[in-house]
XYZ file of C-alpha atoms in Angstrom:
760
model
C -70.890 -109.373 42.485
C -67.560 -110.727 41.241
C -64.375 -110.404 43.272
C -60.939 -111.631 42.145
C -58.812 -113.356 44.802
C -55.092 -114.111 44.915
C -53.925 -117.576 45.895
C -51.922 -116.249 48.836
C -55.179 -115.183 50.498
C -56.665 -118.662 50.286
C -55.094 -119.830 53.534
C -57.465 -117.558 55.460
C -60.354 -119.867 54.622
C -61.370 -122.675 56.959
C -61.658 -126.191 55.573
C -63.976 -129.069 56.305
C -62.800 -132.431 54.962
C -64.881 -134.121 52.317
C -66.171 -137.681 52.662
C -63.951 -140.751 52.526
C -64.955 -144.250 51.414
C -63.103 -147.536 51.497
C -65.550 -149.341 49.214
C -68.321 -148.401 46.827
C -70.344 -151.400 45.711
C -72.966 -149.600 43.653
C -71.671 -150.909 40.342
C -71.667 -154.667 40.395
C -72.238 -157.488 37.940
C -73.826 -159.638 40.658
C -77.376 -160.594 39.637
C -77.785 -163.320 42.248
C -80.308 -161.229 44.135
C -81.865 -159.552 41.099
C -85.119 -161.396 41.696
C -85.476 -159.398 44.918
C -86.443 -155.885 43.916
C -85.440 -154.570 47.322
C -81.844 -155.548 46.452
C -81.742 -153.561 43.212
C -81.001 -150.140 44.714
C -79.558 -148.168 41.751
C -79.473 -151.146 39.361
C -82.209 -151.591 36.734
C -82.927 -147.873 36.464
C -83.892 -146.726 32.975
C -85.207 -143.234 32.112
C -85.302 -141.993 35.729
C -87.791 -139.257 36.573
C -86.906 -137.393 39.734
C -89.631 -136.120 42.072
C -89.476 -134.593 45.574
C -92.502 -134.860 47.848
C -93.580 -132.344 50.470
C -91.743 -134.170 53.264
C -88.411 -133.992 51.422
C -88.411 -137.627 50.308
C -87.039 -138.094 46.812
C -88.637 -140.529 44.390
C -87.325 -141.847 41.112
C -89.887 -143.387 38.763
C -88.348 -145.368 35.941
C -89.088 -147.420 32.859
C -90.365 -150.939 33.387
C -87.120 -152.843 32.769
C -84.786 -155.192 34.628
C -82.266 -157.995 34.245
C -81.962 -161.493 35.637
C -85.492 -161.901 37.004
C -89.217 -162.058 36.365
C -90.155 -158.795 38.015
C -93.644 -157.415 38.422
C -94.613 -155.229 35.490
C -95.974 -151.766 36.059
C -93.166 -149.165 36.444
C -90.656 -148.985 39.260
C -90.142 -146.460 42.047
C -87.172 -145.820 44.311
C -86.883 -143.567 47.340
C -84.063 -141.678 49.013
C -83.570 -139.094 51.702
C -80.116 -137.980 50.580
C -80.014 -138.577 46.787
C -77.141 -141.015 47.325
C -78.638 -144.120 48.917
C -81.673 -145.547 47.109
C -84.204 -148.212 48.043
C -86.343 -149.893 45.387
C -89.998 -150.325 46.291
C -91.003 -154.002 45.866
C -94.404 -153.307 44.281
C -95.043 -151.731 40.856
C -96.841 -148.392 40.767
C -99.269 -149.411 37.989
C -101.295 -152.613 38.303
C -104.416 -151.717 36.304
C -103.806 -150.852 32.675
C -105.608 -148.419 30.411
C -107.501 -150.459 27.836
C -106.889 -147.833 25.157
C -103.171 -148.273 25.781
C -103.418 -152.059 25.584
C -105.180 -151.905 22.248
C -103.039 -149.182 20.773
C -99.768 -150.869 21.666
C -100.992 -154.403 20.973
C -100.530 -155.497 24.582
C -102.449 -157.606 27.086
C -102.620 -157.181 30.878
C -100.034 -159.947 31.106
C -97.587 -158.456 28.592
C -98.212 -154.749 29.238
C -95.275 -152.470 29.842
C -94.688 -148.734 29.726
C -91.852 -146.256 30.135
C -90.485 -142.848 31.133
C -93.176 -141.698 33.579
C -93.308 -138.174 34.974
C -95.140 -137.249 38.191
C -96.521 -133.965 39.492
C -98.377 -133.419 42.772
C -101.414 -131.188 43.030
C -104.265 -130.928 45.539
C -102.882 -133.853 47.489
C -103.007 -136.185 44.475
C -100.253 -137.566 42.275
C -100.666 -137.228 38.513
C -98.518 -139.411 36.267
C -98.124 -139.243 32.514
C -96.491 -142.298 30.990
C -96.256 -143.777 27.519
C -94.509 -146.005 25.087
C -93.487 -146.188 21.448
C -93.781 -149.774 20.192
C -92.519 -151.216 16.933
C -94.680 -153.805 15.225
C -97.867 -153.273 17.209
C -101.307 -152.592 15.704
C -101.056 -154.852 12.670
C -97.322 -154.235 12.240
C -97.566 -150.459 12.247
C -95.273 -148.653 14.683
C -97.487 -147.132 17.345
C -97.139 -144.892 20.368
C -99.346 -143.776 23.257
C -99.227 -141.388 26.245
C -101.819 -141.384 29.015
C -102.653 -140.017 32.455
C -102.864 -142.047 35.643
C -103.728 -140.776 39.138
C -102.992 -142.010 42.667
C -103.440 -140.954 46.282
C -99.924 -142.089 47.190
C -96.543 -141.652 45.498
C -96.277 -145.450 45.578
C -99.559 -145.828 43.714
C -101.265 -147.828 42.587
C -101.788 -145.328 39.771
C -105.126 -145.834 38.039
C -106.091 -144.652 34.542
C -107.709 -141.249 35.023
C -111.150 -142.392 33.832
C -111.081 -145.311 36.267
C -109.803 -143.208 39.160
C -112.416 -140.485 38.576
C -115.044 -141.560 36.008
C -117.163 -138.469 36.661
C -114.363 -136.154 35.506
C -112.700 -138.230 32.810
C -114.197 -140.224 29.966
C -110.793 -141.499 28.870
C -107.125 -141.156 29.850
C -105.057 -140.808 26.674
C -103.170 -137.574 26.058
C -102.070 -138.432 22.544
C -101.617 -141.492 20.333
C -99.819 -142.061 17.104
C -99.625 -144.748 14.452
C -97.799 -145.051 11.162
C -98.515 -147.107 8.108
C -95.832 -148.169 5.670
C -97.007 -145.565 3.164
C -97.208 -142.921 5.873
C -100.796 -141.957 5.044
C -103.568 -141.298 7.560
C -105.012 -144.507 8.945
C -108.692 -144.995 8.214
C -110.828 -147.004 10.602
C -113.817 -147.270 8.270
C -115.681 -150.540 7.577
C -116.128 -151.659 4.008
C -117.575 -154.543 2.065
C -114.588 -156.687 2.987
C -115.030 -156.109 6.716
C -115.839 -159.334 8.526
C -117.394 -158.755 11.881
C -117.565 -161.325 14.655
C -120.157 -161.562 17.406
C -118.964 -162.679 20.827
C -120.652 -163.561 24.072
C -118.987 -164.599 27.280
C -119.433 -164.858 30.995
C -118.480 -166.597 34.199
C -121.858 -167.954 35.141
C -121.969 -171.510 36.393
C -124.154 -172.090 33.349
C -125.619 -169.768 30.737
C -127.497 -170.430 27.512
C -127.179 -168.384 24.350
C -130.591 -168.453 22.726
C -129.972 -166.255 19.696
C -127.754 -163.655 18.078
C -129.245 -161.404 15.425
C -127.377 -158.776 13.439
C -129.140 -156.240 11.248
C -132.532 -157.806 11.742
C -131.729 -161.471 11.438
C -128.321 -162.261 10.000
C -126.141 -164.765 11.817
C -128.814 -166.284 14.067
C -128.394 -169.536 16.003
C -130.268 -172.576 14.834
C -130.250 -174.077 18.325
C -129.444 -172.655 21.765
C -125.829 -173.042 22.941
C -125.079 -173.842 26.575
C -121.918 -172.366 28.030
C -120.570 -173.923 31.209
C -118.453 -171.984 33.661
C -114.864 -171.815 32.511
C -111.970 -169.585 31.776
C -113.024 -166.115 30.648
C -110.861 -166.267 27.541
C -112.143 -169.701 26.596
C -115.703 -168.471 26.757
C -114.818 -165.648 24.424
C -113.684 -168.294 22.022
C -117.331 -169.081 21.226
C -117.610 -166.814 18.228
C -120.289 -166.533 15.595
C -118.850 -165.328 12.318
C -120.084 -164.481 8.879
C -121.298 -160.907 9.264
C -119.883 -158.724 6.503
C -120.556 -155.644 4.451
C -121.516 -153.455 7.432
C -120.748 -150.119 5.812
C -123.376 -148.004 7.538
C -125.477 -148.122 10.684
C -126.239 -151.530 12.118
C -127.779 -153.177 15.152
C -127.297 -156.369 17.108
C -129.474 -158.336 19.512
C -128.452 -161.014 22.029
C -130.905 -163.272 23.901
C -129.331 -165.112 26.817
C -130.498 -166.998 29.912
C -128.345 -166.966 33.067
C -129.163 -170.502 34.150
C -127.051 -170.497 37.288
C -124.787 -167.711 38.463
C -123.047 -169.955 40.994
C -121.618 -168.902 44.313
C -118.401 -167.157 43.229
C -117.951 -163.423 43.590
C -116.504 -162.765 40.158
C -119.551 -163.175 37.933
C -119.608 -161.278 34.705
C -121.227 -161.303 31.326
C -120.290 -159.510 28.140
C -121.550 -159.003 24.603
C -119.587 -157.711 21.644
C -119.652 -157.229 17.901
C -116.464 -156.047 16.256
C -114.247 -156.185 13.214
C -111.283 -158.501 13.758
C -109.112 -156.436 11.404
C -109.712 -152.897 12.616
C -110.878 -153.567 16.170
C -113.904 -151.318 15.685
C -117.290 -152.252 17.060
C -119.017 -152.115 20.425
C -118.555 -153.973 23.671
C -120.766 -154.184 26.769
C -119.709 -155.848 29.987
C -121.064 -156.094 33.517
C -119.068 -157.331 36.518
C -120.449 -158.215 39.919
C -117.189 -158.679 41.782
C -116.564 -155.021 42.513
C -117.740 -153.476 45.774
C -117.939 -150.075 44.122
C -121.257 -149.965 42.319
C -120.125 -147.100 40.087
C -117.522 -149.385 38.542
C -120.055 -152.092 37.749
C -121.297 -151.945 34.201
C -119.854 -151.558 30.773
C -116.185 -151.519 29.973
C -114.065 -151.039 26.877
C -111.866 -154.054 27.141
C -111.649 -157.517 25.631
C -108.352 -159.241 24.937
C -106.795 -155.894 25.797
C -108.606 -154.343 22.837
C -110.476 -151.090 22.628
C -113.550 -150.801 20.454
C -115.276 -148.113 18.485
C -117.915 -147.472 21.125
C -117.357 -147.309 24.854
C -120.742 -147.957 26.462
C -121.008 -146.545 29.964
C -123.473 -147.659 32.591
C -123.478 -146.683 36.270
C -125.925 -148.429 38.621
C -127.514 -146.126 41.159
C -126.382 -148.293 44.057
C -125.149 -151.787 44.909
C -128.721 -153.044 45.162
C -129.343 -152.098 41.553
C -126.026 -153.617 40.545
C -126.799 -156.919 42.257
C -130.166 -157.035 40.472
C -128.300 -157.718 37.256
C -127.616 -161.283 38.397
C -129.979 -164.048 39.422
C -130.645 -167.650 38.457
C -132.908 -168.147 35.443
C -132.672 -164.494 34.464
C -133.475 -163.857 30.805
C -131.537 -161.037 29.165
C -132.297 -159.345 25.884
C -129.530 -156.959 24.864
C -130.162 -154.664 21.923
C -127.620 -152.201 20.574
C -127.755 -149.777 17.677
C -124.559 -148.346 16.250
C -124.291 -145.125 14.242
C -120.992 -145.370 12.394
C -120.822 -141.788 11.181
C -121.530 -140.307 14.597
C -119.508 -142.956 16.349
C -122.287 -143.490 18.895
C -124.028 -146.532 20.288
C -127.244 -146.915 22.277
C -127.947 -150.026 24.334
C -131.082 -151.369 26.003
C -131.049 -154.363 28.364
C -134.245 -156.173 29.367
C -134.672 -158.853 32.013
C -137.773 -161.042 31.935
C -139.480 -158.447 29.765
C -138.605 -155.409 31.911
C -136.012 -152.795 30.983
C -133.127 -152.959 33.464
C -131.289 -150.001 32.025
C -130.405 -148.062 28.918
C -127.008 -146.660 28.129
C -125.259 -144.620 25.481
C -121.662 -144.650 24.369
C -119.358 -142.774 22.049
C -116.633 -143.979 19.740
C -113.366 -144.495 21.535
C -111.170 -144.647 18.476
C -111.425 -142.092 15.727
C -112.392 -142.348 12.056
C -109.070 -140.809 11.077
C -105.755 -140.749 12.837
C -104.060 -137.810 11.222
C -100.471 -138.215 10.185
C -98.403 -135.385 11.566
C -97.359 -133.833 8.334
C -101.037 -133.519 7.381
C -101.740 -131.329 10.400
C -101.961 -127.592 10.125
C -99.717 -126.562 13.010
C -96.401 -127.872 11.696
C -94.699 -130.049 9.119
C -91.999 -132.560 9.988
C -91.289 -133.618 6.414
C -89.097 -131.078 4.609
C -88.573 -127.342 4.636
C -90.777 -127.143 1.555
C -93.523 -129.061 3.335
C -93.335 -132.003 0.956
C -93.103 -135.633 1.873
C -89.827 -137.446 1.222
C -90.856 -140.873 -0.013
C -87.536 -142.541 0.745
C -87.609 -141.900 4.463
C -88.864 -144.454 6.968
C -92.357 -143.706 8.298
C -90.986 -143.196 11.816
C -89.187 -140.117 10.498
C -92.496 -138.270 10.570
C -94.700 -137.477 13.495
C -93.874 -137.675 17.167
C -93.113 -140.944 18.877
C -95.680 -140.182 21.586
C -93.513 -141.188 24.531
C -91.304 -139.510 27.157
C -93.863 -136.957 28.446
C -92.468 -134.190 30.641
C -93.729 -130.970 32.218
C -91.966 -127.672 31.591
C -90.875 -126.236 34.948
C -89.200 -123.122 36.351
C -85.925 -123.977 38.089
C -86.199 -120.855 40.233
C -89.622 -121.686 41.688
C -89.874 -125.412 40.980
C -93.366 -124.891 39.550
C -94.857 -125.871 36.198
C -94.840 -123.212 33.446
C -98.251 -122.205 32.041
C -99.417 -120.377 28.913
C -101.740 -117.371 28.805
C -104.769 -119.587 29.420
C -103.186 -121.102 32.518
C -102.527 -124.452 30.822
C -99.344 -126.313 31.674
C -96.765 -126.849 28.946
C -95.569 -130.378 28.257
C -93.109 -131.933 25.832
C -93.178 -135.383 24.308
C -91.579 -137.230 21.435
C -89.449 -140.298 21.025
C -87.766 -141.846 18.028
C -87.160 -139.992 14.782
C -90.081 -137.639 14.261
C -89.162 -134.760 16.535
C -90.067 -133.214 19.871
C -93.535 -131.686 20.355
C -94.773 -128.989 22.714
C -98.399 -129.309 23.900
C -100.532 -128.064 26.778
C -102.795 -129.644 29.382
C -105.436 -128.159 31.629
C -103.846 -127.135 34.925
C -106.703 -128.570 37.020
C -107.591 -131.831 35.288
C -104.487 -132.364 33.101
C -106.763 -133.060 30.148
C -105.244 -132.149 26.763
C -105.931 -128.637 25.487
C -105.342 -126.920 22.175
C -105.894 -123.555 20.507
C -107.700 -123.582 17.180
C -106.969 -121.306 14.227
C -109.376 -118.671 15.529
C -107.531 -118.515 18.866
C -110.215 -120.314 20.844
C -109.075 -122.673 23.597
C -110.495 -126.196 23.836
C -110.266 -128.784 26.611
C -110.561 -132.314 25.241
C -111.892 -135.428 26.875
C -110.274 -137.282 23.999
C -106.723 -137.815 22.750
C -105.096 -134.993 20.812
C -104.850 -137.231 17.750
C -108.615 -136.955 17.278
C -108.184 -133.302 16.277
C -106.291 -132.394 13.127
C -103.511 -129.955 13.929
C -103.591 -130.614 17.680
C -100.538 -132.872 17.944
C -98.466 -129.921 19.114
C -95.729 -127.643 17.837
C -92.461 -129.189 16.720
C -89.594 -127.545 18.597
C -86.670 -129.905 17.906
C -85.607 -132.968 15.968
C -87.452 -134.465 13.029
C -86.085 -135.675 9.703
C -85.096 -138.985 11.257
C -82.928 -137.425 13.987
C -83.063 -139.630 17.071
C -83.904 -137.038 19.716
C -85.998 -138.246 22.653
C -86.658 -137.832 26.357
C -86.791 -134.046 26.000
C -87.132 -131.810 29.026
C -87.483 -128.029 28.983
C -86.682 -126.014 32.087
C -86.938 -122.271 32.489
C -84.455 -120.325 34.607
C -85.995 -117.014 35.505
C -82.602 -115.890 36.855
C -81.086 -116.120 33.367
C -84.231 -115.510 31.315
C -83.679 -118.596 29.140
C -85.572 -121.776 28.417
C -83.217 -124.753 28.228
C -84.056 -127.899 26.311
C -82.239 -131.115 27.162
C -82.559 -134.125 24.863
C -81.156 -137.644 24.926
C -79.980 -138.755 21.522
C -78.714 -141.762 19.620
C -78.879 -145.498 20.250
C -79.509 -146.006 24.009
C -77.183 -148.996 24.229
C -74.129 -147.727 22.374
C -74.095 -143.973 21.812
C -76.580 -142.210 24.095
C -75.719 -138.769 25.389
C -77.490 -135.584 26.509
C -77.397 -132.364 24.509
C -78.716 -128.942 25.495
C -79.799 -125.779 23.732
C -81.440 -122.593 24.949
C -83.965 -119.996 23.776
C -85.651 -116.843 25.013
C -88.965 -118.246 23.740
C -90.528 -121.526 24.769
C -91.154 -122.552 21.157
C -87.538 -121.877 20.243
C -85.423 -121.857 18.251
C -83.146 -123.708 20.673
C -79.474 -123.051 19.900
C -76.494 -124.812 21.424
C -73.477 -122.866 22.690
C -71.992 -123.064 19.205
C -75.057 -121.425 17.648
C -76.424 -124.602 16.001
C -80.197 -125.019 15.975
C -81.682 -128.181 17.507
C -84.703 -127.658 15.284
C -82.679 -127.931 12.080
C -81.174 -131.387 12.329
C -81.217 -134.516 10.220
C -79.999 -138.091 10.287
C -77.470 -137.791 7.460
C -73.915 -138.598 8.613
C -71.393 -136.079 7.394
C -73.831 -133.187 7.167
C -73.328 -130.145 9.366
C -76.829 -130.720 10.756
C -76.233 -134.355 11.707
C -78.009 -134.563 15.045
C -75.015 -135.920 16.995
C -73.211 -132.741 15.987
C -75.875 -130.452 17.496
C -76.692 -129.769 21.139
C -73.975 -128.831 23.621
C -72.826 -132.056 25.239
C -73.555 -131.805 28.933
C -72.816 -135.475 29.631
C -71.541 -138.297 27.443
C -69.325 -141.376 27.313
C -65.957 -140.757 29.019
C -63.270 -142.347 31.113
C -60.679 -140.770 33.372
C -57.320 -142.515 33.585
C -57.215 -145.491 36.006
C -60.921 -145.159 36.764
C -64.212 -146.722 35.803
C -65.673 -145.541 32.523
C -69.234 -144.599 31.606
C -71.176 -144.949 28.392
C -74.603 -144.074 27.036
C -75.727 -141.707 29.813
C -79.199 -140.285 29.183
C -82.880 -140.329 30.072
C -82.284 -137.148 32.068
C -84.567 -135.578 34.676
C -83.987 -132.149 36.228
C -85.590 -130.637 39.328
C -85.033 -127.856 41.831
C -85.004 -129.284 45.339
C -86.683 -127.637 48.287
C -83.303 -126.535 49.638
C -82.485 -124.755 46.361
C -80.159 -127.178 44.587
C -80.628 -128.085 40.930
C -80.306 -131.835 40.489
C -79.839 -133.838 37.303
C -80.718 -137.551 37.242
C -79.752 -139.926 34.454
C -79.220 -143.587 33.792
C -75.859 -144.839 32.632
C -74.179 -147.935 31.333
C -70.569 -148.819 31.986
C -67.546 -149.953 30.006
C -66.863 -152.761 32.498
C -70.282 -154.464 32.713
C -72.681 -155.853 30.068
C -74.962 -153.460 28.208
C -78.095 -154.537 30.064
C -76.721 -153.209 33.371
C -78.257 -149.742 33.723
C -77.682 -147.624 36.840
C -79.086 -144.441 38.359
C -76.789 -141.452 38.774
C -77.479 -138.063 40.380
C -75.428 -134.954 39.542
C -75.646 -131.362 40.697
C -76.132 -128.739 37.987
C -74.909 -125.131 37.965
C -75.249 -122.165 35.608
C -72.217 -120.229 34.428
C -71.851 -116.474 34.222
C -72.844 -116.648 30.548
C -75.987 -118.585 31.525
C -75.058 -122.095 30.361
C -75.647 -125.217 32.444
C -72.754 -127.434 33.563
C -72.727 -130.609 35.666
C -70.537 -131.902 38.421
C -69.654 -135.067 36.513
C -69.078 -136.844 39.814
C -72.118 -138.313 41.527
C -73.727 -136.167 44.179
C -72.553 -136.727 47.757
C -74.387 -134.895 50.581
C -71.287 -134.992 52.818
C -69.251 -133.114 50.255
C -72.119 -130.641 49.885
C -71.887 -129.992 53.641
C -68.335 -128.551 53.360
C -68.231 -125.006 54.719
C -66.723 -123.272 51.691
C -64.244 -123.818 48.923
C -60.515 -123.223 49.450
C -58.925 -121.658 46.390
C -55.529 -123.022 47.452
C -56.876 -126.469 46.534
C -57.171 -125.654 42.826
C -53.562 -125.925 41.589
C -52.320 -129.436 40.847
C -52.487 -132.352 38.434
C -55.814 -133.155 36.755
C -57.190 -135.871 34.523
C -59.446 -133.953 32.157
C -61.790 -134.562 29.239
C -62.679 -132.172 26.438
C -65.753 -133.473 24.692
C -66.118 -133.492 20.960
C -69.058 -133.587 18.582
C -68.760 -134.904 15.089
C -70.987 -135.222 12.017
C -69.317 -138.528 11.193
C -69.959 -142.152 12.052
C -67.750 -145.221 12.018
C -68.348 -148.945 12.234
C -67.176 -151.382 14.869
C -67.947 -152.664 18.326
C -68.267 -149.765 20.725
C -67.547 -151.654 23.913
C -66.359 -155.047 25.042
C -69.714 -156.840 25.196
C -71.029 -155.558 21.858
C -70.541 -157.430 18.619
C -72.419 -155.213 16.210
C -70.581 -153.700 13.270
C -73.276 -151.068 12.764
C -72.189 -147.491 12.270
C -72.195 -145.366 15.390
C -71.540 -141.745 16.169
C -67.822 -141.074 16.022
C -68.084 -138.710 18.990
C -70.645 -140.500 21.178
C -70.189 -144.199 20.393
C -66.724 -144.350 21.944
C -65.716 -143.040 25.370
C -63.593 -139.897 25.354
C -60.338 -140.718 27.162
C -58.797 -138.254 29.591
C -55.579 -136.297 29.237
C -53.227 -135.099 32.007
C -52.708 -131.392 32.676
C -51.364 -129.298 35.526
C -52.872 -126.071 36.771
C -49.740 -124.284 37.937
C -49.627 -121.869 40.880
C -48.609 -119.054 38.535
C -51.877 -119.336 36.567
C -50.505 -121.299 33.612
C -51.597 -124.654 32.225
C -49.076 -127.333 31.278
C -49.193 -130.934 30.136
C -51.361 -132.297 27.311
C -52.821 -128.801 26.879
C -51.188 -125.445 27.511
C -52.683 -122.095 28.347
C -53.779 -119.988 31.296
C -56.311 -120.244 34.095
C -57.826 -117.853 36.607
C -60.475 -117.925 39.300
C -62.804 -115.506 41.003
C -65.406 -115.668 43.720
C -68.950 -115.037 42.565
C -70.933 -113.939 45.615
C -74.179 -114.758 43.824
C -72.945 -118.138 42.632
C -73.592 -121.646 43.929
C -72.536 -122.540 47.449
C -69.073 -124.070 47.947
C -67.884 -123.289 44.419
C -65.326 -120.993 42.871
C -65.819 -119.616 39.371
C -62.967 -120.479 37.030
C -61.826 -119.761 33.485
C -59.369 -121.899 31.562
C -57.978 -120.712 28.208
C -56.341 -123.517 26.229
C -54.050 -122.592 23.361
C -55.575 -123.291 19.964
C -58.762 -124.711 21.498
C -60.797 -122.048 23.307
C -61.748 -120.506 26.631
C -63.904 -122.455 29.063
C -65.865 -120.963 31.941
C -67.348 -122.807 34.865
C -66.663 -123.814 38.438
C -64.180 -125.533 40.706
C -65.630 -127.377 43.692
C -65.096 -130.263 46.061
C -66.421 -133.626 44.913
C -66.456 -137.310 45.786
C -65.018 -139.420 42.988
C -66.933 -142.695 43.197
C -65.351 -143.846 39.939
C -61.911 -144.367 41.432
C -60.554 -147.893 41.483
C -58.741 -149.313 44.515
C -58.566 -146.016 46.362
C -59.348 -145.682 50.047
C -60.047 -141.948 49.714
C -62.263 -140.499 47.059
C -62.153 -136.787 47.902
C -61.209 -134.613 44.958
C -61.429 -131.166 43.452
C -63.318 -131.111 40.179
C -63.538 -128.601 37.358
C -66.647 -128.320 35.202
C -66.873 -125.783 32.369
C -68.101 -125.035 28.854
C -66.755 -123.081 25.883
C -69.150 -120.422 24.613
C -66.876 -118.736 22.058
C -68.574 -118.995 18.676
C -65.324 -118.629 16.702
C -63.243 -121.111 18.713
C -62.439 -124.712 17.861
C -64.243 -125.941 20.975
C -67.380 -123.809 20.675
C -70.142 -125.505 22.652
C -67.829 -128.226 24.017
C -67.515 -129.337 27.594
C -64.287 -129.383 29.659
C -64.154 -131.196 32.981
C -61.831 -133.227 35.128
C -60.777 -134.351 38.600
C -57.671 -133.513 40.546
C -55.369 -136.514 40.680
C -54.079 -137.792 44.038
C -55.867 -134.982 45.817
C -55.541 -136.612 49.228
């Protein structure tokens, strides 16, 4: 219900004062205490993902990044009770890495990093998808990976799904991607030039390698080799090379004596045969240090590499596990590998008796399908033909930034007709993908051409056409960090994307659609699925997507640049909150901070943000006084442009690279006055009006501002705390936040916001 009010009636409303602050030390260049994670608070937040637990505690999980210290790798988490004051947890949430991830991204446990996690809670457990796009990994091919990790606590430690629950999961990857310079499918197939290497290692006090035989006798030892206890990596350095031409099935046999296992509790032995170039082969390992017998046995890890066959062995109990180690034990390990089937069978004998047999399946795939070769979509051109001149990253999805699709009205994940949860992913230049995961296990699912549903215990990249449906970006457009939310009150799906260079020109754009697969149109009617990376074109990606937040500076205040990495949730008390990281125009580029904003939906069903950071004291005000609206405002009207220009964007940058004309430089504010008679004067002229929307957000007043020659903006007026103010003892203000939805106006799809000047 909408009711118009006159200003003379406003005095009948009661008023509760907003918060006042003498100092606000959130934004500081001080890195003296940066080595103490507990001192970070909002600093060092990149790609924040907001999550609220059942007890009302808010968590922000963020990309593994920091300045001025040697922090512990493994993703960061912060907690808050009020969304204003944040405490950084001193321990990382991931300490054990997925070996498939390490191989795919060319990492080791010591160098491993990941980014942009998202967390959902179900059945008392916490499920986290996280991933990374890495340039130059996997033999110089750009690669990307997303996987699932599970924990019993929001603080972790999150374990790869197949390590957390090996009975349910055989592996943890959701999807992987790799490009070659010629953008053709990568083939992991051995040939006559393949040169395999046989490895043996262990942490026995002393062990003797008696023989190594490949394919019935190749590469045998002339004399036994004694290996003394030493560093695990050093022992792997004892390699036996010369095996080549393994184009079909092959087998390998190791004969080893465990002379003395010693008295340490971290004994292990391992045997491997693999191709140094492709990483394919098989690997068998047994550890005695674990107290969980089900974890003792084979693994798929060496040097952080993943091999063609993952051989699984589970002892029945700890007694059986301990029987794998004793002084003077003779081991004969035989393995047969079927390359076409991607399977491996292993038999281990001790002193002539079979200890166990095991079977494994290929962990990598024969073919990693390039996206434009899949059947579900084509990211190349509208004609479905490859453009040779484009960089390989322009095709396919960057396999990072995973995010669930949720309903802002219920706060729950959105599912398809099979009950599978929708997810988005995609980072870089290849577009944003929509996929599904099983709602119970979160394993990847896909629908084949016949309409049959499949649940995979393998990454989506092992199935041609299962990468997902492209819903935005592509053609080299740098869209990433996508999040889709559904608002059942408006009937629209809204897609938010961060775009551009994260250091210089990041910003968040939004489009909406009645269908989850799009097309997603911004408020100016431009499609986020029809964009490119060509400056000057009408489809240049910086010119598409209504700008909900971007670089700006109000007069005499701090300025912000490169806001992005957004995360949107509905809180348990019904607010819609928008988290993002931001850089500043007064600190170096590596200073990245967490910000929280409240989001509202206008009468025409478009989202707008309170550009001021959320303050729970201001939220507690009883209701909004319309008599507070008239006055002087510093305001910003955003702009989007298809053009770029060269030059340093901010003080600490020296690059002359071309940047978005509209996003690479902060939009400066102008001064206007909202007069008591409903007119607008100052830098812009026009008219304004307000009305109370009984169904609208608490403590807000709906407002429309028509600016001559520009357009009409609709949105809200509300109380706010302006933390950006410099040298002010009071930070209370009235803020206006609005958007232009007129298709034929100059400002169609642009954002208009500002703060009342000298409010108190």
